[in-house]
Amino acid sequence: MHRLKLARLLVALLLLTGLAIDAAAQSDRLVITERPDAYVLSVPVSRLVMTIPKDGFTAGTAPRADSTASSRYFYFEDASKRLFISGWFEAQSGFRGMDEFWKGETTAWSQKKLPAPVNVTFRKIGGWDAVFYRMPQTTGISSNVRAEWVSAGTWIDLHISAISDSAEENSRQLQFRLARIQVREKTANEVSEEGVKSPSESMKLLEEGSRSYVKHDYRAAIGALCASAGAREEAGHSRQDALARID
């Protein structure tokens, strides 16, 4: 009788833990929807939606190594024009103001022995707080803009870079691209629809374990729930292996 109670308790704990982990992982992950003329980016837990016009951009295949730990990172490129767009969705509480943000960026570059940015200018473009700058390099001119959108509990950190032989052309491209990127709050329908997601493999195993638990088949329930935990761990390892190959 005592072993039966322990089995019931174990199944209940596995089920609750699995549901919590899987739901949190799904709600915190960036979703990119490709449309004929644009990419639409959102995170279920965020109230913001960002739309990036395609204009020749494709999903990039080589994100920066320091971004790989985030499931909310995005990267697009137009290799023919040497234009790149990347960034993150984060919690608004992480943004401490433009001055502190820029100080943190330049300090990190200095610690990595990277050259100091030049021609630094701060501007307000639409809802973006932006800093434009150039990074010295041996060939070509690398022009960049870091733009921050902070509202509705979300902080979007956007980086657009352009490489060419003309600083004037780079500046025009950066301003043009940034001005065309739109950010808005989700509608009530969008918030409601995001509550319905395709079940992952681990979620399917959780459901199987739950059905076995209801039938008092605790051995089968424990097996399914342990398999669910294994599926999540294997997915994490597979992702880390893929990222290691990129690095």
Rosetta silent file (secondary structure, phi, psi, omega in degrees, C-alpha in Angstrom):
SEQUENCE: MHRLKLARLLVALLLLTGLAIDAAAQSDRLVITERPDAYVLSVPVSRLVMTIPKDGFTAGTAPRADSTASSRYFYFEDASKRLFISGWFEAQSGFRGMDEFWKGETTAWSQKKLPAPVNVTFRKIGGWDAVFYRMPQTTGISSNVRAEWVSAGTWIDLHISAISDSAEENSRQLQFRLARIQVREKTANEVSEEGVKSPSESMKLLEEGSRSYVKHDYRAAIGALCASAGAREEAGHSRQDALARID
SCORE:     score description
SCORE:     0.000 S_00000001
   1 L     0.000  -41.091  179.946    0.000    0.000    0.000 S_00000001
   2 H   -64.930  -40.782  179.578    2.859    2.316    0.891 S_00000001
   3 H   -65.550  -34.358  179.142    4.611    1.580   -2.419 S_00000001
   4 H   -65.495  -42.488  178.206    1.378    2.327   -4.288 S_00000001
   5 H   -63.778  -40.596  178.430    1.112    5.754   -2.660 S_00000001
   6 H   -63.475  -39.606  178.832    4.740    6.471   -3.501 S_00000001
   7 H   -63.263  -43.855  178.415    4.120    5.484   -7.127 S_00000001
   8 H   -60.510  -43.820 -178.769    1.113    7.783   -7.330 S_00000001
   9 H   -64.630  -41.450  179.962    3.111   10.649   -5.850 S_00000001
  10 H   -62.437  -44.964  179.337    6.024   10.058   -8.221 S_00000001
  11 H   -61.700  -44.208 -178.793    3.755   10.079  -11.264 S_00000001
  12 H   -61.755  -42.631  179.788    2.032   13.259  -10.109 S_00000001
  13 H   -65.240  -43.497  178.124    5.362   15.031   -9.565 S_00000001
  14 H   -61.498  -41.952 -178.397    6.715   13.927  -12.952 S_00000001
  15 H   -64.982  -48.507 -178.497    3.533   15.043  -14.676 S_00000001
  16 H   -64.778  -41.825  179.714    3.424   18.475  -13.061 S_00000001
  17 H   -64.869  -43.267 -179.914    7.137   19.088  -13.603 S_00000001
  18 H   -63.728  -43.293  179.473    6.960   18.008  -17.231 S_00000001
  19 H   -62.953  -42.126 -178.417    3.959   20.171  -17.995 S_00000001
  20 H   -65.264  -44.378 -178.498    5.543   23.197  -16.392 S_00000001
  21 H   -65.968  -46.006 -176.969    8.861   22.785  -18.223 S_00000001
  22 H   -66.429  -41.689  179.865    7.301   22.102  -21.615 S_00000001
  23 H   -65.194  -41.157  179.948    4.809   24.962  -21.358 S_00000001
  24 H   -64.801  -42.111 -179.212    7.503   27.413  -20.275 S_00000001
  25 H   -63.216  -41.930 -178.750    9.813   26.357  -23.105 S_00000001
  26 H   -68.566  -41.474 -174.595    7.099   26.749  -25.732 S_00000001
  27 H   -74.903  -18.035 -175.132    5.839   30.131  -24.501 S_00000001
  28 L  -101.919    6.753 -173.918    9.340   31.631  -24.273 S_00000001
  29 L  -101.914  137.880  178.998   10.529   30.674  -27.775 S_00000001
  30 L   -65.796  135.108  176.484   10.655   33.046  -30.739 S_00000001
  31 E  -114.023  123.769  179.144    8.189   32.251  -33.516 S_00000001
  32 E  -113.325  117.523  178.494    9.061   33.426  -37.048 S_00000001
  33 E  -105.031  121.965 -179.804    6.268   33.349  -39.626 S_00000001
  34 E   -91.608  123.989  176.072    7.355   33.755  -43.237 S_00000001
  35 L  -112.776  168.027 -177.428    4.941   35.617  -45.488 S_00000001
  36 L   -54.974  -34.035 -174.719    5.345   36.425  -49.198 S_00000001
  37 L  -118.690    1.702 -174.772    6.663   39.918  -48.473 S_00000001
  38 E  -162.983  164.640  170.225    7.832   39.845  -44.856 S_00000001
  39 E  -108.872  131.188  179.352    8.939   37.941  -41.758 S_00000001
  40 E  -110.670  121.738 -174.736    6.678   38.281  -38.722 S_00000001
  41 E  -114.443  136.321  176.678    8.395   37.711  -35.376 S_00000001
  42 E  -158.713  160.428  173.810    6.785   37.185  -31.985 S_00000001
  43 L  -123.284  128.864 -175.588    7.202   35.384  -28.680 S_00000001
  44 L   -49.919  -38.222 -177.968    4.040   33.918  -27.095 S_00000001
  45 L   -79.199   -9.900  179.647    4.753   35.502  -23.704 S_00000001
  46 L   -93.902  153.482  177.766    5.389   38.907  -25.314 S_00000001
  47 L   -95.578    0.901 -176.734    2.704   41.385  -26.326 S_00000001
  48 E  -105.002  150.417  174.153    4.737   42.705  -29.265 S_00000001
  49 E  -127.882  131.736  178.188    4.927   41.643  -32.915 S_00000001
  50 E  -116.203  134.905  179.822    7.733   42.785  -35.209 S_00000001
  51 E  -117.210  122.877  179.252    7.503   42.717  -39.004 S_00000001
  52 E  -111.566  115.595  177.715   10.648   42.802  -41.146 S_00000001
  53 E   -58.770  141.271 -178.705   10.108   43.328  -44.897 S_00000001
  54 L   -62.130  -61.991  175.517   11.851   40.651  -46.938 S_00000001
  55 L    46.311   38.482  179.546   13.483   42.981  -49.484 S_00000001
  56 L    93.360   -5.988 -179.019   15.959   40.229  -50.422 S_00000001
  57 L   -80.275  143.653  173.769   16.592   39.017  -46.848 S_00000001
  58 E  -128.926  160.229  177.508   16.669   35.317  -46.016 S_00000001
  59 E   -62.777  125.545 -177.025   16.990   33.493  -42.709 S_00000001
  60 L   -72.213  156.417 -178.413   20.706   33.433  -41.916 S_00000001
  61 L  -110.998   -2.807 -176.748   22.640   30.211  -41.390 S_00000001
  62 L  -135.442   71.426  178.258   25.550   31.525  -39.326 S_00000001
  63 L   -66.745  158.591 -179.501   24.407   33.438  -36.209 S_00000001
  64 L   -65.060  147.620 -175.779   27.022   34.920  -33.911 S_00000001
  65 H   -62.028  -32.779 -175.478   28.426   32.574  -31.289 S_00000001
  66 H   -77.646   -0.958 -177.963   27.419   34.797  -28.356 S_00000001
  67 H  -105.287   -6.691 -167.329   23.736   34.590  -29.323 S_00000001
  68 L   -70.491  -15.683 -179.149   23.303   30.845  -29.477 S_00000001
  69 L   -79.435  -11.413 -175.406   22.073   30.431  -25.906 S_00000001
  70 L   -99.337  131.072  175.970   18.917   32.426  -26.600 S_00000001
  71 L   -84.377    2.714 -178.948   15.777   30.870  -28.076 S_00000001
  72 L  -114.241   20.607 -179.327   14.584   34.391  -28.892 S_00000001
  73 E   -90.161  145.516  175.960   17.435   35.293  -31.257 S_00000001
  74 E  -134.574  154.292 -176.851   16.868   36.095  -34.947 S_00000001
  75 E  -154.594  123.083  177.708   19.225   36.579  -37.870 S_00000001
  76 E  -130.403  151.899 -178.907   18.551   37.552  -41.489 S_00000001
  77 E  -145.406  149.422  167.725   20.926   38.402  -44.292 S_00000001
  78 E  -119.528   89.369 -172.326   21.065   39.737  -47.830 S_00000001
  79 L   -61.596  -34.092 -177.360   24.459   38.346  -48.790 S_00000001
  80 L   -65.436  -32.504  179.992   24.465   39.968  -52.225 S_00000001
  81 L  -101.821   -1.386 -178.424   24.166   43.446  -50.680 S_00000001
  82 L    55.016   50.972  176.004   26.123   42.559  -47.524 S_00000001
  83 E  -116.633  140.357 -175.414   23.252   43.601  -45.276 S_00000001
  84 E  -140.295  137.549  177.221   22.501   41.825  -41.988 S_00000001
  85 E  -127.549  129.198  178.521   19.694   42.060  -39.426 S_00000001
  86 E  -149.405  172.239  177.611   19.818   40.323  -36.060 S_00000001
  87 E   159.365 -168.249 -175.734   18.646   40.717  -32.495 S_00000001
  88 E  -140.419  157.753  163.945   16.685   39.415  -29.546 S_00000001
  89 E  -104.924  127.281  179.084   13.350   39.680  -27.764 S_00000001
  90 E  -136.931  172.642  177.074   13.901   40.192  -24.025 S_00000001
  91 E   -72.329  141.872 -178.822   12.006   41.345  -20.950 S_00000001
  92 H   -58.314  -31.262 -177.945   11.613   45.115  -20.647 S_00000001
  93 H   -63.217  -18.769 -179.533   13.107   44.986  -17.158 S_00000001
  94 H   -78.728  -12.220 -178.001   16.476   44.086  -18.695 S_00000001
  95 L   -95.393  121.206 -175.891   16.827   47.463  -20.425 S_00000001
  96 L  -105.565   18.165 -178.460   18.403   50.127  -18.203 S_00000001
  97 L   106.560  154.749 -174.508   18.359   53.005  -20.650 S_00000001
  98 H   -65.008  -39.126 -178.783   20.279   53.812  -23.812 S_00000001
  99 H   -62.497  -47.563 -179.129   23.304   55.304  -22.060 S_00000001
 100 H   -68.415  -36.812  178.036   23.847   52.274  -19.834 S_00000001
 101 H   -60.608  -49.099 -177.249   23.150   49.895  -22.720 S_00000001
 102 H   -66.763  -37.640  176.848   25.763   51.536  -24.965 S_00000001
 103 H   -61.270  -41.244  178.778   28.285   51.697  -22.154 S_00000001
 104 H   -64.880  -39.569  179.495   27.844   47.959  -21.590 S_00000001
 105 H   -64.716  -49.904 -177.099   28.319   47.206  -25.296 S_00000001
 106 H   -66.789  -33.654  176.615   31.485   49.268  -25.700 S_00000001
 107 H   -64.577  -42.702  179.301   32.942   47.896  -22.463 S_00000001
 108 H   -63.702  -40.464  178.233   32.387   44.333  -23.695 S_00000001
 109 H   -63.662  -41.455  179.745   34.072   45.135  -27.028 S_00000001
 110 H   -62.841  -41.109  179.281   37.050   46.647  -25.228 S_00000001
 111 H   -65.063  -27.794  177.872   37.421   43.558  -23.053 S_00000001
 112 L   -89.312    7.765  179.286   37.473   41.428  -26.228 S_00000001
 113 L    63.556   29.510  176.477   40.219   43.675  -27.672 S_00000001
 114 L   -85.882  153.338  179.556   37.918   44.876  -30.466 S_00000001
 115 L   -65.835  152.257  179.145   38.458   48.331  -31.988 S_00000001
 116 L   -74.595  142.225  178.524   36.441   51.213  -30.593 S_00000001
 117 L   -67.626  152.467  178.820   33.474   52.376  -32.704 S_00000001
 118 E  -126.046  166.708 -179.931   33.769   55.693  -34.555 S_00000001
 119 E    53.502   48.138 -176.798   31.294   58.277  -35.890 S_00000001
 120 E   -82.328  125.803  176.829   28.857   57.469  -33.060 S_00000001
 121 E  -138.267  139.581  178.520   25.520   59.301  -33.202 S_00000001
 122 E  -102.769  136.096 -178.964   22.313   58.790  -31.217 S_00000001
 123 E  -143.825  159.132  172.773   18.944   59.272  -32.886 S_00000001
 124 E  -110.269  117.661 -179.577   15.251   58.671  -32.357 S_00000001
 125 E  -123.682  105.944 -174.871   13.641   56.986  -35.380 S_00000001
 126 L    60.967 -128.398  177.628    9.947   56.287  -34.903 S_00000001
 127 L   -89.032    4.961 -177.306    9.636   54.214  -31.741 S_00000001
 128 E   -93.422  134.503  164.452   13.310   53.167  -31.886 S_00000001
 129 E   -94.170  116.694 -169.795   16.091   54.580  -29.729 S_00000001
 130 E  -124.739  150.194  171.699   19.066   54.110  -32.042 S_00000001
 131 E  -128.261  123.073  178.879   22.828   54.524  -32.054 S_00000001
 132 E  -100.387  141.982 -178.381   24.638   54.631  -35.408 S_00000001
 133 E  -161.827  165.995  174.358   28.369   53.875  -35.597 S_00000001
 134 E  -120.317  145.268  176.838   31.159   52.466  -37.748 S_00000001
 135 E  -109.069  121.152  179.971   33.575   49.686  -36.823 S_00000001
 136 L   -59.845  137.434  175.195   37.111   50.071  -38.186 S_00000001
 137 L  -152.596  164.692 -171.652   38.259   47.206  -40.420 S_00000001
 138 L   -72.297  -34.748  179.910   40.971   46.592  -42.976 S_00000001
 139 L  -128.521  139.225  179.706   38.719   46.334  -46.060 S_00000001
 140 L    72.243  174.559  179.424   35.406   48.016  -46.758 S_00000001
 141 E  -116.820  122.570 -179.815   33.363   50.169  -44.410 S_00000001
 142 E  -101.020  104.505  178.551   31.300   48.464  -41.694 S_00000001
 143 E  -104.378  143.185 -173.737   28.375   50.678  -40.706 S_00000001
 144 E  -141.039  157.175  168.356   25.972   49.634  -37.952 S_00000001
 145 E  -139.007  131.945  169.678   22.918   50.658  -36.015 S_00000001
 146 E  -107.128  121.668 -175.862   21.751   49.248  -32.688 S_00000001
 147 E  -123.255  135.559 -175.823   18.101   50.091  -32.170 S_00000001
 148 E  -119.824  126.984  175.832   16.072   49.459  -29.013 S_00000001
 149 E  -115.981  120.294 -174.865   12.276   49.207  -28.807 S_00000001
 150 E  -128.209  110.549  177.359   10.954   49.096  -25.252 S_00000001
 151 E  -168.736  161.435  174.647    7.221   48.822  -24.551 S_00000001
 152 L    51.412   34.630  176.800    4.438   46.536  -23.272 S_00000001
 153 L    83.165    2.267 -176.438    6.852   44.585  -21.079 S_00000001
 154 E  -123.678  142.980  174.221    9.188   43.681  -23.960 S_00000001
 155 E  -116.428  119.356  174.780   12.602   44.920  -25.047 S_00000001
 156 E  -104.285  119.818  178.024   13.591   44.304  -28.682 S_00000001
 157 E  -103.200  114.540 -174.049   17.309   44.702  -29.328 S_00000001
 158 E  -116.419  136.170  177.720   17.918   45.125  -33.078 S_00000001
 159 E  -127.602  120.733  174.839   21.236   45.209  -34.927 S_00000001
 160 E  -118.039  131.854  178.486   21.485   46.154  -38.603 S_00000001
 161 E  -130.828  148.089  179.492   24.862   46.218  -40.332 S_00000001
 162 E  -136.425  136.048  179.617   25.954   47.146  -43.841 S_00000001
 163 E  -123.849  123.158  176.704   29.347   46.613  -45.478 S_00000001
 164 E  -159.911 -170.710  177.207   30.396   48.450  -48.626 S_00000001
 165 L   -96.473    3.825 -176.404   32.961   50.939  -49.900 S_00000001
 166 L  -126.289  113.878  177.357   30.643   53.913  -49.301 S_00000001
 167 H   -64.182  -35.497 -179.939   29.848   55.254  -45.843 S_00000001
 168 H   -65.486  -42.777  178.786   27.121   57.409  -47.350 S_00000001
 169 H   -66.783  -40.633  177.550   25.408   54.423  -48.994 S_00000001
 170 H   -59.040  -46.148 -179.398   25.683   52.402  -45.794 S_00000001
 171 H   -61.241  -42.125  178.704   24.050   55.187  -43.789 S_00000001
 172 H   -62.474  -43.427 -179.908   21.213   55.446  -46.287 S_00000001
 173 H   -63.557  -43.887 -178.249   20.628   51.699  -46.175 S_00000001
 174 H   -62.634  -46.131 -179.739   20.601   51.545  -42.374 S_00000001
 175 H   -65.659  -40.301  179.651   18.096   54.349  -41.992 S_00000001
 176 H   -63.956  -46.988 -177.980   15.901   52.978  -44.771 S_00000001
 177 H   -65.563  -43.812 -178.637   15.859   49.435  -43.344 S_00000001
 178 H   -63.555  -41.789 -177.661   15.213   50.543  -39.775 S_00000001
 179 H   -64.983  -25.230 -177.222   12.353   52.849  -40.780 S_00000001
 180 H   -87.391  -11.459  179.407   10.608   49.969  -42.603 S_00000001
 181 L   -82.847  124.952 -174.676   10.641   47.573  -39.631 S_00000001
 182 E  -108.522  141.446  175.309    7.310   47.759  -37.818 S_00000001
 183 E  -128.115  134.825  178.950    6.486   46.897  -34.213 S_00000001
 184 E  -146.326  167.037  175.146    2.953   46.711  -32.821 S_00000001
 185 E   -85.632  150.091  179.889    1.038   45.163  -29.947 S_00000001
 186 L   -67.855  149.737  173.214   -0.791   41.893  -30.508 S_00000001
 187 L   -80.723  166.190  178.575   -4.523   41.861  -31.045 S_00000001
 188 H   -60.486  -37.713  179.490   -6.819   39.970  -28.686 S_00000001
 189 H   -65.078  -40.089  179.347   -7.294   37.292  -31.376 S_00000001
 190 H   -64.812  -41.699  178.354   -3.548   36.781  -31.754 S_00000001
 191 H   -62.218  -41.337 -179.466   -3.114   36.374  -28.013 S_00000001
 192 H   -66.749  -43.752 -177.829   -5.942   33.814  -27.955 S_00000001
 193 H   -66.541  -30.555 -179.208   -4.636   31.839  -30.941 S_00000001
 194 L   -70.064  -11.029  175.869   -1.148   31.552  -29.479 S_00000001
 195 L   -75.817  -11.024 -179.871   -2.609   29.474  -26.688 S_00000001
 196 L  -110.751  110.048 -178.072   -3.096   26.601  -29.164 S_00000001
 197 L  -123.740  151.816  174.996    0.191   25.012  -30.222 S_00000001
 198 L   -65.373  132.501 -177.445    1.081   21.758  -31.968 S_00000001
 199 L   -67.468  136.672  175.383    2.129   19.281  -29.295 S_00000001
 200 L   -79.192  171.510  179.155    5.811   18.484  -29.132 S_00000001
 201 H   -59.910  -41.986 -179.453    7.080   14.921  -28.777 S_00000001
 202 H   -65.902  -35.159  178.905    7.625   15.422  -25.059 S_00000001
 203 H   -67.729  -37.034  177.476    4.092   16.819  -24.655 S_00000001
 204 H   -62.615  -40.508  177.824    2.641   13.770  -26.410 S_00000001
 205 H   -67.387  -35.054  175.808    4.498   11.526  -23.974 S_00000001
 206 H   -62.357  -41.805  178.758    3.191   13.619  -21.082 S_00000001
 207 H   -64.295  -39.670  177.905   -0.341   13.079  -22.346 S_00000001
 208 H   -63.326  -42.703  177.870    0.292    9.335  -22.612 S_00000001
 209 H   -63.693  -37.641  178.215    1.593    9.277  -19.059 S_00000001
 210 H   -63.801  -41.866  179.325   -1.444   11.200  -17.867 S_00000001
 211 H   -64.129  -40.119  178.409   -3.823    8.678  -19.484 S_00000001
 212 H   -65.956  -35.765  179.149   -1.963    5.796  -17.851 S_00000001
 213 H   -63.553  -43.857  179.017   -2.142    7.563  -14.495 S_00000001
 214 H   -61.131  -33.373 -179.495   -5.924    7.917  -14.754 S_00000001
 215 L   -84.213    3.181 -178.840   -6.123    4.175  -15.476 S_00000001
 216 L    65.087   23.540  175.079   -3.984    3.479  -12.365 S_00000001
 217 L   -95.887   78.726 -170.837   -1.274    1.937  -14.556 S_00000001
 218 H   -69.819  -30.668  178.193    1.513    3.643  -12.656 S_00000001
 219 H   -63.011  -46.081  179.393    4.334    1.596  -14.188 S_00000001
 220 H   -66.701  -37.648 -179.657    3.329    2.709  -17.699 S_00000001
 221 H   -63.491  -45.737  179.455    2.778    6.282  -16.504 S_00000001
 222 H   -62.744  -40.574  179.581    6.245    6.503  -14.973 S_00000001
 223 H   -61.947  -43.986 -178.848    7.797    5.056  -18.151 S_00000001
 224 H   -67.931  -40.589 -178.127    6.069    7.567  -20.411 S_00000001
 225 H   -70.655  -35.712  174.886    6.867   10.523  -18.186 S_00000001
 226 H   -66.628  -37.787  176.745   10.522    9.545  -17.876 S_00000001
 227 H   -64.204  -36.079  178.079   10.634    9.191  -21.668 S_00000001
 228 H   -63.056  -44.220  177.567    9.150   12.686  -21.928 S_00000001
 229 H   -62.543  -38.553  178.056   11.948   14.074  -19.786 S_00000001
 230 H   -65.226  -36.842  178.982   14.442   12.187  -21.958 S_00000001
 231 H   -64.323  -41.348  178.507   12.963   13.655  -25.123 S_00000001
 232 H   -65.894  -40.037 -179.813   13.408   17.182  -23.775 S_00000001
 233 H   -66.903  -42.432  179.611   16.983   16.428  -22.729 S_00000001
 234 H   -62.880  -39.797  178.240   17.806   14.838  -26.098 S_00000001
 235 H   -62.446  -40.275  178.659   16.376   17.865  -27.913 S_00000001
 236 H   -64.658  -41.369  178.782   18.556   20.109  -25.810 S_00000001
 237 H   -66.249  -40.795  179.912   21.652   18.034  -26.559 S_00000001
 238 H   -61.187  -40.841  179.411   20.865   17.978  -30.290 S_00000001
 239 H   -65.085  -42.471 -179.973   20.557   21.751  -30.277 S_00000001
 240 H   -64.709  -38.380  178.088   23.858   22.140  -28.436 S_00000001
 241 H   -62.597  -43.051 -179.504   25.581   19.783  -30.920 S_00000001
 242 H   -64.394  -41.547 -179.711   24.256   21.831  -33.839 S_00000001
 243 H   -66.886  -35.409  178.437   25.395   25.066  -32.224 S_00000001
 244 H   -63.144  -37.563  178.418   28.827   23.586  -31.568 S_00000001
 245 H   -66.817  -36.228  177.783   29.166   22.838  -35.280 S_00000001
 246 H   -64.955  -44.020 -179.748   28.250   26.445  -36.090 S_00000001
 247 L   -63.259    0.000    0.000   30.849   27.768  -33.665 S_00000001
